[in-house]
């Protein structure tokens, strides 16, 4: 086992009743064993992320499900840090939603961009309710070739589970996805389910919850990919 442990920040407000929160530490330990690594994962409650000073010591970031978060600004601060400092980042479910919001505000300059769960009447709600809520649902997903996520799975066709009610607002999808933020996975209806940033070592976000596979004994490919990216960044 490599001597120096990786330090990973879990952005979100820990709740032991949330299935994804149960699964993520298991997923990381499974991936660490496969890669012969030691990983220290630390939960960062969003209302404790008041500056970037506490973020510099982390090799990577995972923005976790179960939003709305207690402090949306804390979550966005950590996501922005990972994006700008080129630290490996994975966002799942709520992490996907807030990665979209962070990009809209800080890259596209949409200061009025909002999350529709918190501001349903906002003129520029970039996250809005899904046409069909994906609560304890599963579906096939088609991945875009030559993307980080496709590389992680080693396949273009996957099947994953969800516990999600919100996604990217189709009204703003074209503007959001015409630059470095790209669509990298769609479901059987053609709806966006995964995205990633170009020109970043590893910045992937999914509306589905790949971590859930860990509770069934399967090491999630994206947990492996996240740790690999952290390992490469530290080399």
PDB file of C-alpha atoms in Angstrom:
ATOM      1  CA  UNK A   1       0.000   0.000   0.000  1.00  0.00           C
ATOM      2  CA  UNK A   2       1.231   3.476  -0.824  1.00  0.00           C
ATOM      3  CA  UNK A   3       2.355   5.207   2.362  1.00  0.00           C
ATOM      4  CA  UNK A   4       0.907   8.699   1.931  1.00  0.00           C
ATOM      5  CA  UNK A   5      -2.894   8.662   2.213  1.00  0.00           C
ATOM      6  CA  UNK A   6      -5.108  10.615  -0.116  1.00  0.00           C
ATOM      7  CA  UNK A   7      -7.261  13.250   1.553  1.00  0.00           C
ATOM      8  CA  UNK A   8     -10.748  13.545   0.131  1.00  0.00           C
ATOM      9  CA  UNK A   9     -13.403  16.096   1.098  1.00  0.00           C
ATOM     10  CA  UNK A  10     -17.051  15.017   1.071  1.00  0.00           C
ATOM     11  CA  UNK A  11     -19.048  18.197   0.497  1.00  0.00           C
ATOM     12  CA  UNK A  12     -22.469  17.901   2.068  1.00  0.00           C
ATOM     13  CA  UNK A  13     -24.363  17.686   5.343  1.00  0.00           C
ATOM     14  CA  UNK A  14     -23.938  14.162   6.663  1.00  0.00           C
ATOM     15  CA  UNK A  15     -27.116  12.261   7.455  1.00  0.00           C
ATOM     16  CA  UNK A  16     -26.783   8.590   8.445  1.00  0.00           C
ATOM     17  CA  UNK A  17     -30.279   7.881   7.118  1.00  0.00           C
ATOM     18  CA  UNK A  18     -29.351   8.869   3.546  1.00  0.00           C
ATOM     19  CA  UNK A  19     -28.478   5.786   1.499  1.00  0.00           C
ATOM     20  CA  UNK A  20     -25.883   7.647  -0.555  1.00  0.00           C
ATOM     21  CA  UNK A  21     -24.161   8.839   2.628  1.00  0.00           C
ATOM     22  CA  UNK A  22     -24.002   5.247   3.835  1.00  0.00           C
ATOM     23  CA  UNK A  23     -22.613   4.129   0.485  1.00  0.00           C
ATOM     24  CA  UNK A  24     -19.930   6.718  -0.259  1.00  0.00           C
ATOM     25  CA  UNK A  25     -17.425   5.743   2.473  1.00  0.00           C
ATOM     26  CA  UNK A  26     -17.890   2.091   1.485  1.00  0.00           C
ATOM     27  CA  UNK A  27     -17.326   2.956  -2.177  1.00  0.00           C
ATOM     28  CA  UNK A  28     -14.139   4.834  -1.374  1.00  0.00           C
ATOM     29  CA  UNK A  29     -12.739   2.045   0.767  1.00  0.00           C
ATOM     30  CA  UNK A  30     -13.532  -0.514  -1.922  1.00  0.00           C
ATOM     31  CA  UNK A  31     -11.804   1.622  -4.535  1.00  0.00           C
ATOM     32  CA  UNK A  32      -8.842   2.234  -2.231  1.00  0.00           C
ATOM     33  CA  UNK A  33      -8.356  -1.507  -1.775  1.00  0.00           C
ATOM     34  CA  UNK A  34      -8.429  -2.090  -5.522  1.00  0.00           C
ATOM     35  CA  UNK A  35      -5.818   0.630  -6.048  1.00  0.00           C
ATOM     36  CA  UNK A  36      -3.754  -0.330  -2.990  1.00  0.00           C
ATOM     37  CA  UNK A  37      -4.197   3.130  -1.533  1.00  0.00           C
ATOM     38  CA  UNK A  38      -4.978   4.645   1.829  1.00  0.00           C
ATOM     39  CA  UNK A  39      -7.789   7.216   1.777  1.00  0.00           C
ATOM     40  CA  UNK A  40      -8.882   9.620   4.479  1.00  0.00           C
ATOM     41  CA  UNK A  41     -12.356  10.943   3.671  1.00  0.00           C
ATOM     42  CA  UNK A  42     -13.645  13.884   5.685  1.00  0.00           C
ATOM     43  CA  UNK A  43     -17.206  15.183   5.693  1.00  0.00           C
ATOM     44  CA  UNK A  44     -17.392  18.944   5.254  1.00  0.00           C
ATOM     45  CA  UNK A  45     -20.761  20.278   6.366  1.00  0.00           C
ATOM     46  CA  UNK A  46     -21.671  23.073   4.012  1.00  0.00           C
ATOM     47  CA  UNK A  47     -22.170  25.613   6.791  1.00  0.00           C
ATOM     48  CA  UNK A  48     -18.550  25.122   7.877  1.00  0.00           C
ATOM     49  CA  UNK A  49     -17.069  26.041   4.463  1.00  0.00           C
ATOM     50  CA  UNK A  50     -16.844  29.755   5.110  1.00  0.00           C
ATOM     51  CA  UNK A  51     -13.608  30.272   3.154  1.00  0.00           C
ATOM     52  CA  UNK A  52     -11.236  28.325   0.937  1.00  0.00           C
ATOM     53  CA  UNK A  53      -8.575  28.203   3.647  1.00  0.00           C
ATOM     54  CA  UNK A  54      -9.772  24.799   4.861  1.00  0.00           C
ATOM     55  CA  UNK A  55      -9.848  23.314   1.346  1.00  0.00           C
ATOM     56  CA  UNK A  56      -6.202  23.434   0.320  1.00  0.00           C
ATOM     57  CA  UNK A  57      -5.273  20.243   2.160  1.00  0.00           C
ATOM     58  CA  UNK A  58      -7.591  18.024   0.122  1.00  0.00           C
ATOM     59  CA  UNK A  59      -6.472  16.069  -2.916  1.00  0.00           C
ATOM     60  CA  UNK A  60     -10.001  15.707  -4.269  1.00  0.00           C
ATOM     61  CA  UNK A  61     -13.648  16.539  -3.678  1.00  0.00           C
ATOM     62  CA  UNK A  62     -16.934  14.645  -3.849  1.00  0.00           C
ATOM     63  CA  UNK A  63     -20.079  16.768  -3.640  1.00  0.00           C
ATOM     64  CA  UNK A  64     -22.674  14.375  -2.302  1.00  0.00           C
ATOM     65  CA  UNK A  65     -26.454  13.880  -2.551  1.00  0.00           C
ATOM     66  CA  UNK A  66     -29.141  15.081  -0.121  1.00  0.00           C
ATOM     67  CA  UNK A  67     -29.712  18.715  -0.929  1.00  0.00           C
ATOM     68  CA  UNK A  68     -30.909  21.320  -0.243  1.00  0.00           C
ATOM     69  CA  UNK A  69     -27.733  21.837   1.720  1.00  0.00           C
ATOM     70  CA  UNK A  70     -27.696  23.856   4.904  1.00  0.00           C
ATOM     71  CA  UNK A  71     -25.506  26.487   3.221  1.00  0.00           C
ATOM     72  CA  UNK A  72     -25.605  26.654  -0.561  1.00  0.00           C
ATOM     73  CA  UNK A  73     -22.783  29.216  -0.607  1.00  0.00           C
ATOM     74  CA  UNK A  74     -20.483  26.837   1.254  1.00  0.00           C
ATOM     75  CA  UNK A  75     -21.153  24.075  -1.266  1.00  0.00           C
ATOM     76  CA  UNK A  76     -20.614  26.415  -4.222  1.00  0.00           C
ATOM     77  CA  UNK A  77     -17.399  27.733  -2.665  1.00  0.00           C
ATOM     78  CA  UNK A  78     -15.936  24.228  -2.472  1.00  0.00           C
ATOM     79  CA  UNK A  79     -17.036  23.328  -6.019  1.00  0.00           C
ATOM     80  CA  UNK A  80     -15.516  26.523  -7.374  1.00  0.00           C
ATOM     81  CA  UNK A  81     -12.273  25.779  -5.548  1.00  0.00           C
ATOM     82  CA  UNK A  82     -12.082  22.300  -7.086  1.00  0.00           C
ATOM     83  CA  UNK A  83     -12.797  23.688 -10.547  1.00  0.00           C
ATOM     84  CA  UNK A  84     -10.400  26.619 -10.426  1.00  0.00           C
ATOM     85  CA  UNK A  85      -7.606  24.808  -8.585  1.00  0.00           C
ATOM     86  CA  UNK A  86      -7.946  21.801 -10.895  1.00  0.00           C
ATOM     87  CA  UNK A  87      -8.528  19.354  -8.061  1.00  0.00           C
ATOM     88  CA  UNK A  88     -10.319  16.101  -9.011  1.00  0.00           C
ATOM     89  CA  UNK A  89     -14.063  16.484  -8.452  1.00  0.00           C
ATOM     90  CA  UNK A  90     -17.055  14.185  -8.525  1.00  0.00           C
ATOM     91  CA  UNK A  91     -20.603  15.441  -8.012  1.00  0.00           C
ATOM     92  CA  UNK A  92     -23.520  13.036  -7.667  1.00  0.00           C
ATOM     93  CA  UNK A  93     -27.214  13.992  -7.601  1.00  0.00           C
ATOM     94  CA  UNK A  94     -27.198  17.192  -5.519  1.00  0.00           C
ATOM     95  CA  UNK A  95     -23.536  17.553  -6.453  1.00  0.00           C
ATOM     96  CA  UNK A  96     -24.506  17.552 -10.136  1.00  0.00           C
ATOM     97  CA  UNK A  97     -27.132  20.221  -9.533  1.00  0.00           C
ATOM     98  CA  UNK A  98     -24.782  22.503  -7.649  1.00  0.00           C
ATOM     99  CA  UNK A  99     -21.959  22.015 -10.144  1.00  0.00           C
ATOM    100  CA  UNK A 100     -24.360  23.369 -12.784  1.00  0.00           C
ATOM    101  CA  UNK A 101     -25.263  26.313 -10.575  1.00  0.00           C
ATOM    102  CA  UNK A 102     -21.630  27.111  -9.769  1.00  0.00           C
ATOM    103  CA  UNK A 103     -20.696  27.039 -13.435  1.00  0.00           C
ATOM    104  CA  UNK A 104     -23.645  29.247 -14.380  1.00  0.00           C
ATOM    105  CA  UNK A 105     -22.781  31.862 -11.803  1.00  0.00           C
ATOM    106  CA  UNK A 106     -18.995  31.907 -11.898  1.00  0.00           C
ATOM    107  CA  UNK A 107     -18.095  30.892 -15.452  1.00  0.00           C
ATOM    108  CA  UNK A 108     -21.026  32.210 -17.486  1.00  0.00           C
ATOM    109  CA  UNK A 109     -21.453  35.178 -15.154  1.00  0.00           C
ATOM    110  CA  UNK A 110     -25.144  34.578 -14.516  1.00  0.00           C
ATOM    111  CA  UNK A 111     -25.338  36.234 -11.106  1.00  0.00           C
ATOM    112  CA  UNK A 112     -29.095  35.607 -11.001  1.00  0.00           C
ATOM    113  CA  UNK A 113     -28.806  31.842 -11.610  1.00  0.00           C
ATOM    114  CA  UNK A 114     -30.736  29.902  -8.989  1.00  0.00           C
ATOM    115  CA  UNK A 115     -31.659  26.386  -7.898  1.00  0.00           C
ATOM    116  CA  UNK A 116     -35.378  25.877  -8.468  1.00  0.00           C
ATOM    117  CA  UNK A 117     -35.820  23.958  -5.228  1.00  0.00           C
ATOM    118  CA  UNK A 118     -34.835  27.063  -3.264  1.00  0.00           C
ATOM    119  CA  UNK A 119     -36.092  29.732  -5.652  1.00  0.00           C
ATOM    120  CA  UNK A 120     -38.853  28.187  -7.778  1.00  0.00           C
ATOM    121  CA  UNK A 121     -39.974  31.538  -9.197  1.00  0.00           C
ATOM    122  CA  UNK A 122     -36.507  32.705 -10.227  1.00  0.00           C
ATOM    123  CA  UNK A 123     -36.230  34.023 -13.785  1.00  0.00           C
ATOM    124  CA  UNK A 124     -33.063  32.024 -14.334  1.00  0.00           C
ATOM    125  CA  UNK A 125     -33.585  28.779 -12.438  1.00  0.00           C
ATOM    126  CA  UNK A 126     -30.925  26.595 -14.057  1.00  0.00           C
ATOM    127  CA  UNK A 127     -32.051  23.621 -11.943  1.00  0.00           C
ATOM    128  CA  UNK A 128     -35.746  22.708 -12.091  1.00  0.00           C
ATOM    129  CA  UNK A 129     -37.955  19.715 -11.257  1.00  0.00           C
ATOM    130  CA  UNK A 130     -37.518  16.711 -13.521  1.00  0.00           C
ATOM    131  CA  UNK A 131     -40.480  15.946 -15.757  1.00  0.00           C
ATOM    132  CA  UNK A 132     -40.608  12.595 -13.975  1.00  0.00           C
ATOM    133  CA  UNK A 133     -39.027  12.333 -10.517  1.00  0.00           C
ATOM    134  CA  UNK A 134     -36.385   9.607 -10.280  1.00  0.00           C
ATOM    135  CA  UNK A 135     -36.931   8.446  -6.710  1.00  0.00           C
ATOM    136  CA  UNK A 136     -35.584   4.941  -6.061  1.00  0.00           C
ATOM    137  CA  UNK A 137     -35.578   4.409  -9.830  1.00  0.00           C
ATOM    138  CA  UNK A 138     -32.995   2.951 -12.188  1.00  0.00           C
ATOM    139  CA  UNK A 139     -32.436   3.308 -15.913  1.00  0.00           C
ATOM    140  CA  UNK A 140     -30.008   2.715 -18.735  1.00  0.00           C
ATOM    141  CA  UNK A 141     -27.616   5.525 -19.624  1.00  0.00           C
ATOM    142  CA  UNK A 142     -25.724   6.032 -22.861  1.00  0.00           C
ATOM    143  CA  UNK A 143     -22.325   7.637 -22.372  1.00  0.00           C
ATOM    144  CA  UNK A 144     -20.576   9.847 -24.891  1.00  0.00           C
ATOM    145  CA  UNK A 145     -17.431   8.283 -26.333  1.00  0.00           C
ATOM    146  CA  UNK A 146     -13.983   9.629 -25.435  1.00  0.00           C
ATOM    147  CA  UNK A 147     -15.202  11.178 -22.179  1.00  0.00           C
ATOM    148  CA  UNK A 148     -13.839  10.751 -18.672  1.00  0.00           C
ATOM    149  CA  UNK A 149     -16.949   8.924 -17.565  1.00  0.00           C
ATOM    150  CA  UNK A 150     -16.869   6.521 -20.500  1.00  0.00           C
ATOM    151  CA  UNK A 151     -13.216   5.830 -19.755  1.00  0.00           C
ATOM    152  CA  UNK A 152     -14.104   5.132 -16.118  1.00  0.00           C
ATOM    153  CA  UNK A 153     -16.825   2.627 -16.975  1.00  0.00           C
ATOM    154  CA  UNK A 154     -15.039   1.093 -19.939  1.00  0.00           C
ATOM    155  CA  UNK A 155     -18.384   1.022 -21.728  1.00  0.00           C
ATOM    156  CA  UNK A 156     -20.809   3.364 -23.422  1.00  0.00           C
ATOM    157  CA  UNK A 157     -23.906   1.625 -22.035  1.00  0.00           C
ATOM    158  CA  UNK A 158     -24.466   1.491 -18.278  1.00  0.00           C
ATOM    159  CA  UNK A 159     -27.343   1.075 -15.836  1.00  0.00           C
ATOM    160  CA  UNK A 160     -27.543   3.105 -12.625  1.00  0.00           C
ATOM    161  CA  UNK A 161     -29.908   4.058  -9.813  1.00  0.00           C
ATOM    162  CA  UNK A 162     -31.361   7.412  -8.796  1.00  0.00           C
ATOM    163  CA  UNK A 163     -32.962   9.228  -5.905  1.00  0.00           C
ATOM    164  CA  UNK A 164     -33.483  12.598  -7.522  1.00  0.00           C
ATOM    165  CA  UNK A 165     -36.183  15.155  -8.287  1.00  0.00           C
ATOM    166  CA  UNK A 166     -34.236  17.992  -9.935  1.00  0.00           C
ATOM    167  CA  UNK A 167     -32.018  18.364 -12.988  1.00  0.00           C
ATOM    168  CA  UNK A 168     -30.705  20.879 -15.496  1.00  0.00           C
ATOM    169  CA  UNK A 169     -33.382  23.192 -16.870  1.00  0.00           C
ATOM    170  CA  UNK A 170     -33.664  22.372 -20.613  1.00  0.00           C
ATOM    171  CA  UNK A 171     -34.345  26.037 -21.305  1.00  0.00           C
ATOM    172  CA  UNK A 172     -30.729  26.868 -20.431  1.00  0.00           C
ATOM    173  CA  UNK A 173     -29.053  23.629 -21.495  1.00  0.00           C
ATOM    174  CA  UNK A 174     -27.702  24.934 -24.804  1.00  0.00           C
ATOM    175  CA  UNK A 175     -26.026  27.961 -23.232  1.00  0.00           C
ATOM    176  CA  UNK A 176     -24.689  25.909 -20.322  1.00  0.00           C
ATOM    177  CA  UNK A 177     -23.247  23.181 -22.548  1.00  0.00           C
ATOM    178  CA  UNK A 178     -21.793  25.143 -25.450  1.00  0.00           C
ATOM    179  CA  UNK A 179     -18.421  25.797 -23.788  1.00  0.00           C
ATOM    180  CA  UNK A 180     -16.140  23.661 -21.621  1.00  0.00           C
ATOM    181  CA  UNK A 181     -19.025  22.030 -19.760  1.00  0.00           C
ATOM    182  CA  UNK A 182     -20.174  19.141 -21.947  1.00  0.00           C
ATOM    183  CA  UNK A 183     -22.924  16.538 -21.857  1.00  0.00           C
ATOM    184  CA  UNK A 184     -21.416  13.083 -21.321  1.00  0.00           C
ATOM    185  CA  UNK A 185     -24.426  10.857 -20.604  1.00  0.00           C
ATOM    186  CA  UNK A 186     -28.144  10.665 -21.464  1.00  0.00           C
ATOM    187  CA  UNK A 187     -30.921   8.336 -20.383  1.00  0.00           C
ATOM    188  CA  UNK A 188     -33.202   6.304 -22.637  1.00  0.00           C
ATOM    189  CA  UNK A 189     -35.460   9.343 -23.143  1.00  0.00           C
ATOM    190  CA  UNK A 190     -32.500  11.472 -24.227  1.00  0.00           C
ATOM    191  CA  UNK A 191     -32.411  13.533 -21.025  1.00  0.00           C
ATOM    192  CA  UNK A 192     -29.085  14.728 -19.626  1.00  0.00           C
ATOM    193  CA  UNK A 193     -27.785  12.529 -16.828  1.00  0.00           C
ATOM    194  CA  UNK A 194     -24.018  13.195 -16.770  1.00  0.00           C
ATOM    195  CA  UNK A 195     -21.662  16.028 -17.648  1.00  0.00           C
ATOM    196  CA  UNK A 196     -18.007  16.916 -17.315  1.00  0.00           C
ATOM    197  CA  UNK A 197     -15.559  19.738 -17.815  1.00  0.00           C
ATOM    198  CA  UNK A 198     -13.059  19.788 -20.642  1.00  0.00           C
ATOM    199  CA  UNK A 199      -9.505  20.901 -19.873  1.00  0.00           C
ATOM    200  CA  UNK A 200      -9.725  19.754 -16.268  1.00  0.00           C
ATOM    201  CA  UNK A 201      -7.904  16.692 -14.863  1.00  0.00           C
ATOM    202  CA  UNK A 202     -11.172  15.196 -13.597  1.00  0.00           C
ATOM    203  CA  UNK A 203     -14.452  17.049 -13.127  1.00  0.00           C
ATOM    204  CA  UNK A 204     -17.433  14.727 -13.572  1.00  0.00           C
ATOM    205  CA  UNK A 205     -21.006  15.066 -12.321  1.00  0.00           C
ATOM    206  CA  UNK A 206     -23.912  12.629 -12.545  1.00  0.00           C
ATOM    207  CA  UNK A 207     -27.576  12.954 -11.710  1.00  0.00           C
ATOM    208  CA  UNK A 208     -27.574   9.260 -10.815  1.00  0.00           C
ATOM    209  CA  UNK A 209     -25.934   7.870  -7.679  1.00  0.00           C
ATOM    210  CA  UNK A 210     -23.162   5.439  -8.712  1.00  0.00           C
ATOM    211  CA  UNK A 211     -22.090   5.044  -5.080  1.00  0.00           C
ATOM    212  CA  UNK A 212     -25.132   2.878  -4.368  1.00  0.00           C
ATOM    213  CA  UNK A 213     -23.464  -0.070  -6.110  1.00  0.00           C
ATOM    214  CA  UNK A 214     -20.989  -0.279  -3.226  1.00  0.00           C
ATOM    215  CA  UNK A 215     -23.713  -1.449  -0.854  1.00  0.00           C
ATOM    216  CA  UNK A 216     -24.214  -4.446  -3.157  1.00  0.00           C
ATOM    217  CA  UNK A 217     -20.524  -5.294  -3.160  1.00  0.00           C
ATOM    218  CA  UNK A 218     -19.644  -3.671  -6.490  1.00  0.00           C
ATOM    219  CA  UNK A 219     -16.865  -1.094  -6.579  1.00  0.00           C
ATOM    220  CA  UNK A 220     -18.255   1.985  -8.381  1.00  0.00           C
ATOM    221  CA  UNK A 221     -16.162   2.847 -11.444  1.00  0.00           C
ATOM    222  CA  UNK A 222     -16.395   6.572 -10.712  1.00  0.00           C
ATOM    223  CA  UNK A 223     -15.022   6.088  -7.196  1.00  0.00           C
ATOM    224  CA  UNK A 224     -12.052   4.315  -8.766  1.00  0.00           C
ATOM    225  CA  UNK A 225     -11.663   7.057 -11.366  1.00  0.00           C
ATOM    226  CA  UNK A 226     -11.803   9.805  -8.740  1.00  0.00           C
ATOM    227  CA  UNK A 227      -9.082   8.194  -6.632  1.00  0.00           C
ATOM    228  CA  UNK A 228      -6.944   7.495  -9.696  1.00  0.00           C
ATOM    229  CA  UNK A 229      -7.193  11.165 -10.653  1.00  0.00           C
ATOM    230  CA  UNK A 230      -6.190  12.184  -7.131  1.00  0.00           C
ATOM    231  CA  UNK A 231      -3.272   9.767  -7.213  1.00  0.00           C
ATOM    232  CA  UNK A 232      -2.074  11.134 -10.559  1.00  0.00           C
ATOM    233  CA  UNK A 233      -2.394  14.712  -9.361  1.00  0.00           C
ATOM    234  CA  UNK A 234      -0.238  13.920  -6.325  1.00  0.00           C
ATOM    235  CA  UNK A 235       2.438  12.067  -8.307  1.00  0.00           C
TER     236      UNK A 235
END
